[in-house]
Amino acid sequence: MTVRAIVLAAGKGTRMKSSTTKVLHEVCGRPMLWYVLQALRAAGVSEIIVVTNGELQPRIDEFRVQGVVQKEQLGTGHAVRVALDAMAKQPGRVLIAYGDMPLVDADTYRSVLGALDGSGALALVTARVSLPSNFGRIVRGNGGVERIVEARDATEAELAIDEVNAGIYAFQEDDLRGAVARLRNENAQKEYYLTDTVADLIGAGKRVAPVVAKNPAHVMGINDRAELALARAEMNARLCADHMREGVTIVDPLSTSLEPELTIGRDTVIYPNSSIGRLSEVGERCVIGPSSRLSNAQLGDEVTVRESSVADSRAGDRTTIGPYARIRDGAQLGEDVRIGNFVEVKNSKLARGVKASHLSYIGDAEVGEETNIGAGTITCNYDGTRKNKTVIGRNVMIGSNTSLIAPITIGDGALTGAGSVVTKDVPAGARVAGNPAKPLAAK
Ligand code: UD1
Ligand code: CA
């Protein structure tokens, strides 16, 4: 039978002290909410509805789920009621999760669904934590869980209970609808507590099954920036572990930042202080780092990126980049390209074997195979209004400190002397030098 899920994410998250709604804060490059939805989908949930606020709702489409706005935050029980009003009545199980729990994995959602067998109305995840704590306390009687009491409504004796409510529930749909309709807001916060459904269902003679979380740290919600940093550390450690298990060497996971949805080939080595993100793909036997940053980068096999950054760009097999190079904005480096220190390549296509070893800017250019770009060469692509193109053929020798005033074309096999300022196209095989560059007498 289909499993549907309701994710509560309408809370403002006051303790974040932020103009951004809480569940949009990022953990390893993805909003917290993204992880919750991923885990629910991995657990087999087929339909998800997110209870949002006015700020989250306009962005909900990017998460490929239905969103429903809870105009006033009258409590978790009220939020669920808002969701149920937007859902078709349909027998089956409904998972409820909070959007600020990015570390909860699919197994936890599966286990709570598994605990809701034929005779039960509700299964919920509990956790043993150290006290004091702000979590709702699980009050057990001789027959099992009896009710949940929120910390602010609890007696001294109840506050001493170290089993708490994680905030993950699986309900039978009809039991959920009934219990939520009966909620009252007679409590310290004048809110409709979803947690009061426990006592309600027990009172109606139904069964409530607790599932104790294996790792309490993973079911902790994120409420402030310190907890956000802890969640990031845990998620990053998981991402590193996943790649190491698949044959990637990560010399220092603590100083390496990864994001979800990366491809990294076997025997690639990542040195310290490096980050890889935005759907990057890294081939096999590459060397990344130390101190490198890849963002939406596509690298072939045996590529080296040392103390450099590659953004929105690709590089072919055996190409080496760095130290201190910047490759950006749609640069396409072919195979066996050599990019050395203090070289910037922007929106340019460098064919196989091109070398630019020192101190150059190559922008809006096309460079043919095996061409050598001398130290200090600049493509002067901007004339104050427009970005102009530089086309350099194959086997060209651009002398040190050449300025190429675009738009310009340098033919195959041509040569420019050191210090040239090239203002006119250079035919194939020609040799020019000077400012402005003039043809040299044939040798
Ligand atoms: C809730 C539980 C508590 C549990 C804890 C676990 C209730 C009453 N209490 O407390 O037992 O130990 O979570 O983290 O459920 N939300 C809405 N609309 C609202 C109120 C909240 O969408 O009107 C959302 C929030 O965005 C958040 C989630 O529900 O994602 C939990 O709300 P929060 O106020 O953080 O509940 P807690 O006090 O932490
Ligand atoms: Ca909370």
JSON list of C-alpha atoms in Angstrom, two decimals, residues 24-129:
[
{"chain": "A", "resi": 24, "resn": "LEU", "atom": "CA", "xyz": [16.47, 26.44, 3.78]},
{"chain": "A", "resi": 25, "resn": "HIS", "atom": "CA", "xyz": [19.71, 26.78, 5.72]},
{"chain": "A", "resi": 26, "resn": "GLU", "atom": "CA", "xyz": [22.28, 24.54, 4.09]},
{"chain": "A", "resi": 27, "resn": "VAL", "atom": "CA", "xyz": [24.16, 21.51, 5.31]},
{"chain": "A", "resi": 28, "resn": "CYS", "atom": "CA", "xyz": [26.95, 20.46, 2.91]},
{"chain": "A", "resi": 29, "resn": "GLY", "atom": "CA", "xyz": [25.53, 22.51, 0.05]},
{"chain": "A", "resi": 30, "resn": "ARG", "atom": "CA", "xyz": [21.89, 21.40, 0.28]},
{"chain": "A", "resi": 31, "resn": "PRO", "atom": "CA", "xyz": [18.99, 22.85, 2.28]},
{"chain": "A", "resi": 32, "resn": "MET", "atom": "CA", "xyz": [18.13, 20.81, 5.40]},
{"chain": "A", "resi": 33, "resn": "LEU", "atom": "CA", "xyz": [14.74, 20.05, 3.89]},
{"chain": "A", "resi": 34, "resn": "TRP", "atom": "CA", "xyz": [16.40, 18.41, 0.86]},
{"chain": "A", "resi": 35, "resn": "TYR", "atom": "CA", "xyz": [17.90, 15.67, 3.07]},
{"chain": "A", "resi": 36, "resn": "VAL", "atom": "CA", "xyz": [14.59, 14.96, 4.79]},
{"chain": "A", "resi": 37, "resn": "LEU", "atom": "CA", "xyz": [12.85, 14.52, 1.43]},
{"chain": "A", "resi": 38, "resn": "GLN", "atom": "CA", "xyz": [15.69, 12.33, 0.07]},
{"chain": "A", "resi": 39, "resn": "ALA", "atom": "CA", "xyz": [15.52, 10.02, 3.07]},
{"chain": "A", "resi": 40, "resn": "LEU", "atom": "CA", "xyz": [11.72, 9.78, 2.88]},
{"chain": "A", "resi": 41, "resn": "ARG", "atom": "CA", "xyz": [11.87, 8.89, -0.82]},
{"chain": "A", "resi": 42, "resn": "ALA", "atom": "CA", "xyz": [14.59, 6.32, -0.15]},
{"chain": "A", "resi": 43, "resn": "ALA", "atom": "CA", "xyz": [12.30, 4.81, 2.50]},
{"chain": "A", "resi": 44, "resn": "GLY", "atom": "CA", "xyz": [9.62, 4.27, -0.14]},
{"chain": "A", "resi": 45, "resn": "VAL", "atom": "CA", "xyz": [7.33, 7.24, 0.47]},
{"chain": "A", "resi": 46, "resn": "SER", "atom": "CA", "xyz": [5.44, 7.92, -2.74]},
{"chain": "A", "resi": 47, "resn": "GLU", "atom": "CA", "xyz": [3.76, 11.21, -1.99]},
{"chain": "A", "resi": 48, "resn": "ILE", "atom": "CA", "xyz": [5.03, 14.06, 0.19]},
{"chain": "A", "resi": 49, "resn": "ILE", "atom": "CA", "xyz": [3.26, 17.19, 1.35]},
{"chain": "A", "resi": 50, "resn": "VAL", "atom": "CA", "xyz": [5.28, 19.91, 3.08]},
{"chain": "A", "resi": 51, "resn": "VAL", "atom": "CA", "xyz": [3.65, 22.35, 5.49]},
{"chain": "A", "resi": 52, "resn": "THR", "atom": "CA", "xyz": [5.29, 25.67, 4.66]},
{"chain": "A", "resi": 53, "resn": "ASN", "atom": "CA", "xyz": [5.26, 29.32, 5.64]},
{"chain": "A", "resi": 54, "resn": "GLY", "atom": "CA", "xyz": [5.01, 32.29, 3.29]},
{"chain": "A", "resi": 55, "resn": "GLU", "atom": "CA", "xyz": [8.73, 32.33, 2.71]},
{"chain": "A", "resi": 56, "resn": "LEU", "atom": "CA", "xyz": [9.24, 28.65, 1.94]},
{"chain": "A", "resi": 57, "resn": "GLN", "atom": "CA", "xyz": [6.16, 28.20, -0.25]},
{"chain": "A", "resi": 58, "resn": "PRO", "atom": "CA", "xyz": [7.49, 30.18, -3.27]},
{"chain": "A", "resi": 59, "resn": "ARG", "atom": "CA", "xyz": [10.55, 27.90, -3.34]},
{"chain": "A", "resi": 60, "resn": "ILE", "atom": "CA", "xyz": [8.79, 24.59, -2.77]},
{"chain": "A", "resi": 61, "resn": "ASP", "atom": "CA", "xyz": [8.69, 23.58, -6.46]},
{"chain": "A", "resi": 62, "resn": "GLU", "atom": "CA", "xyz": [12.45, 23.14, -6.55]},
{"chain": "A", "resi": 63, "resn": "PHE", "atom": "CA", "xyz": [11.99, 20.29, -4.05]},
{"chain": "A", "resi": 64, "resn": "ARG", "atom": "CA", "xyz": [9.48, 18.54, -6.34]},
{"chain": "A", "resi": 65, "resn": "VAL", "atom": "CA", "xyz": [6.83, 18.22, -3.62]},
{"chain": "A", "resi": 66, "resn": "GLN", "atom": "CA", "xyz": [3.45, 19.72, -2.88]},
{"chain": "A", "resi": 67, "resn": "GLY", "atom": "CA", "xyz": [3.50, 22.58, -0.39]},
{"chain": "A", "resi": 68, "resn": "VAL", "atom": "CA", "xyz": [0.63, 23.88, 1.71]},
{"chain": "A", "resi": 69, "resn": "VAL", "atom": "CA", "xyz": [0.89, 27.10, 3.68]},
{"chain": "A", "resi": 70, "resn": "GLN", "atom": "CA", "xyz": [0.10, 27.17, 7.39]},
{"chain": "A", "resi": 71, "resn": "LYS", "atom": "CA", "xyz": [-0.76, 30.84, 7.79]},
{"chain": "A", "resi": 72, "resn": "GLU", "atom": "CA", "xyz": [-0.48, 30.95, 11.56]},
{"chain": "A", "resi": 73, "resn": "GLN", "atom": "CA", "xyz": [1.87, 28.67, 13.47]},
{"chain": "A", "resi": 74, "resn": "LEU", "atom": "CA", "xyz": [-0.58, 27.28, 15.99]},
{"chain": "A", "resi": 75, "resn": "GLY", "atom": "CA", "xyz": [1.43, 24.16, 16.77]},
{"chain": "A", "resi": 76, "resn": "THR", "atom": "CA", "xyz": [2.55, 20.87, 15.25]},
{"chain": "A", "resi": 77, "resn": "GLY", "atom": "CA", "xyz": [-0.94, 19.35, 15.57]},
{"chain": "A", "resi": 78, "resn": "HIS", "atom": "CA", "xyz": [-2.47, 22.30, 13.74]},
{"chain": "A", "resi": 79, "resn": "ALA", "atom": "CA", "xyz": [0.20, 22.02, 11.02]},
{"chain": "A", "resi": 80, "resn": "VAL", "atom": "CA", "xyz": [-0.75, 18.38, 10.45]},
{"chain": "A", "resi": 81, "resn": "ARG", "atom": "CA", "xyz": [-4.42, 19.33, 10.27]},
{"chain": "A", "resi": 82, "resn": "VAL", "atom": "CA", "xyz": [-3.58, 21.87, 7.54]},
{"chain": "A", "resi": 83, "resn": "ALA", "atom": "CA", "xyz": [-1.82, 19.12, 5.59]},
{"chain": "A", "resi": 84, "resn": "LEU", "atom": "CA", "xyz": [-4.62, 16.59, 6.07]},
{"chain": "A", "resi": 85, "resn": "ASP", "atom": "CA", "xyz": [-7.15, 19.12, 4.76]},
{"chain": "A", "resi": 86, "resn": "ALA", "atom": "CA", "xyz": [-5.13, 19.24, 1.53]},
{"chain": "A", "resi": 87, "resn": "MET", "atom": "CA", "xyz": [-4.81, 15.44, 1.23]},
{"chain": "A", "resi": 88, "resn": "ALA", "atom": "CA", "xyz": [-7.30, 13.01, -0.28]},
{"chain": "A", "resi": 89, "resn": "LYS", "atom": "CA", "xyz": [-8.86, 10.59, 2.24]},
{"chain": "A", "resi": 90, "resn": "GLN", "atom": "CA", "xyz": [-7.25, 7.28, 1.49]},
{"chain": "A", "resi": 91, "resn": "PRO", "atom": "CA", "xyz": [-6.54, 4.36, 3.83]},
{"chain": "A", "resi": 92, "resn": "GLY", "atom": "CA", "xyz": [-2.86, 3.67, 4.47]},
{"chain": "A", "resi": 93, "resn": "ARG", "atom": "CA", "xyz": [0.09, 4.79, 6.52]},
{"chain": "A", "resi": 94, "resn": "VAL", "atom": "CA", "xyz": [1.12, 8.41, 6.90]},
{"chain": "A", "resi": 95, "resn": "LEU", "atom": "CA", "xyz": [4.65, 9.27, 8.01]},
{"chain": "A", "resi": 96, "resn": "ILE", "atom": "CA", "xyz": [5.16, 12.58, 9.80]},
{"chain": "A", "resi": 97, "resn": "ALA", "atom": "CA", "xyz": [8.59, 14.16, 9.96]},
{"chain": "A", "resi": 98, "resn": "TYR", "atom": "CA", "xyz": [9.98, 17.56, 10.88]},
{"chain": "A", "resi": 99, "resn": "GLY", "atom": "CA", "xyz": [11.87, 19.47, 8.19]},
{"chain": "A", "resi": 100, "resn": "ASP", "atom": "CA", "xyz": [14.72, 20.47, 10.48]},
{"chain": "A", "resi": 101, "resn": "MET", "atom": "CA", "xyz": [16.10, 16.93, 10.94]},
{"chain": "A", "resi": 102, "resn": "PRO", "atom": "CA", "xyz": [18.54, 16.44, 8.05]},
{"chain": "A", "resi": 103, "resn": "LEU", "atom": "CA", "xyz": [20.51, 13.62, 9.71]},
{"chain": "A", "resi": 104, "resn": "VAL", "atom": "CA", "xyz": [17.61, 11.17, 9.93]},
{"chain": "A", "resi": 105, "resn": "ASP", "atom": "CA", "xyz": [18.34, 8.37, 7.49]},
{"chain": "A", "resi": 106, "resn": "ALA", "atom": "CA", "xyz": [15.98, 6.23, 5.42]},
{"chain": "A", "resi": 107, "resn": "ASP", "atom": "CA", "xyz": [16.46, 3.27, 7.82]},
{"chain": "A", "resi": 108, "resn": "THR", "atom": "CA", "xyz": [14.93, 5.27, 10.66]},
{"chain": "A", "resi": 109, "resn": "TYR", "atom": "CA", "xyz": [11.86, 6.08, 8.55]},
{"chain": "A", "resi": 110, "resn": "ARG", "atom": "CA", "xyz": [11.66, 2.43, 7.45]},
{"chain": "A", "resi": 111, "resn": "SER", "atom": "CA", "xyz": [11.88, 1.19, 11.03]},
{"chain": "A", "resi": 112, "resn": "VAL", "atom": "CA", "xyz": [9.03, 3.38, 12.26]},
{"chain": "A", "resi": 113, "resn": "LEU", "atom": "CA", "xyz": [6.88, 2.30, 9.30]},
{"chain": "A", "resi": 114, "resn": "GLY", "atom": "CA", "xyz": [7.79, -1.31, 10.08]},
{"chain": "A", "resi": 115, "resn": "ALA", "atom": "CA", "xyz": [6.74, -0.86, 13.72]},
{"chain": "A", "resi": 116, "resn": "LEU", "atom": "CA", "xyz": [3.25, 0.19, 12.64]},
{"chain": "A", "resi": 117, "resn": "ASP", "atom": "CA", "xyz": [1.81, -3.25, 12.15]},
{"chain": "A", "resi": 118, "resn": "GLY", "atom": "CA", "xyz": [-1.80, -4.20, 11.50]},
{"chain": "A", "resi": 119, "resn": "SER", "atom": "CA", "xyz": [-3.02, -3.75, 15.08]},
{"chain": "A", "resi": 120, "resn": "GLY", "atom": "CA", "xyz": [-1.39, -0.40, 15.89]},
{"chain": "A", "resi": 121, "resn": "ALA", "atom": "CA", "xyz": [-2.59, 3.15, 15.34]},
{"chain": "A", "resi": 122, "resn": "LEU", "atom": "CA", "xyz": [0.76, 4.90, 15.80]},
{"chain": "A", "resi": 123, "resn": "ALA", "atom": "CA", "xyz": [4.47, 4.13, 15.95]},
{"chain": "A", "resi": 124, "resn": "LEU", "atom": "CA", "xyz": [6.97, 6.78, 16.98]},
{"chain": "A", "resi": 125, "resn": "VAL", "atom": "CA", "xyz": [10.71, 7.18, 17.37]},
{"chain": "A", "resi": 126, "resn": "THR", "atom": "CA", "xyz": [12.10, 7.86, 20.83]},
{"chain": "A", "resi": 127, "resn": "ALA", "atom": "CA", "xyz": [15.65, 8.58, 21.92]},
{"chain": "A", "resi": 128, "resn": "ARG", "atom": "CA", "xyz": [17.66, 8.30, 25.13]},
{"chain": "A", "resi": 129, "resn": "VAL", "atom": "CA", "xyz": [19.37, 11.63, 25.73]}
]
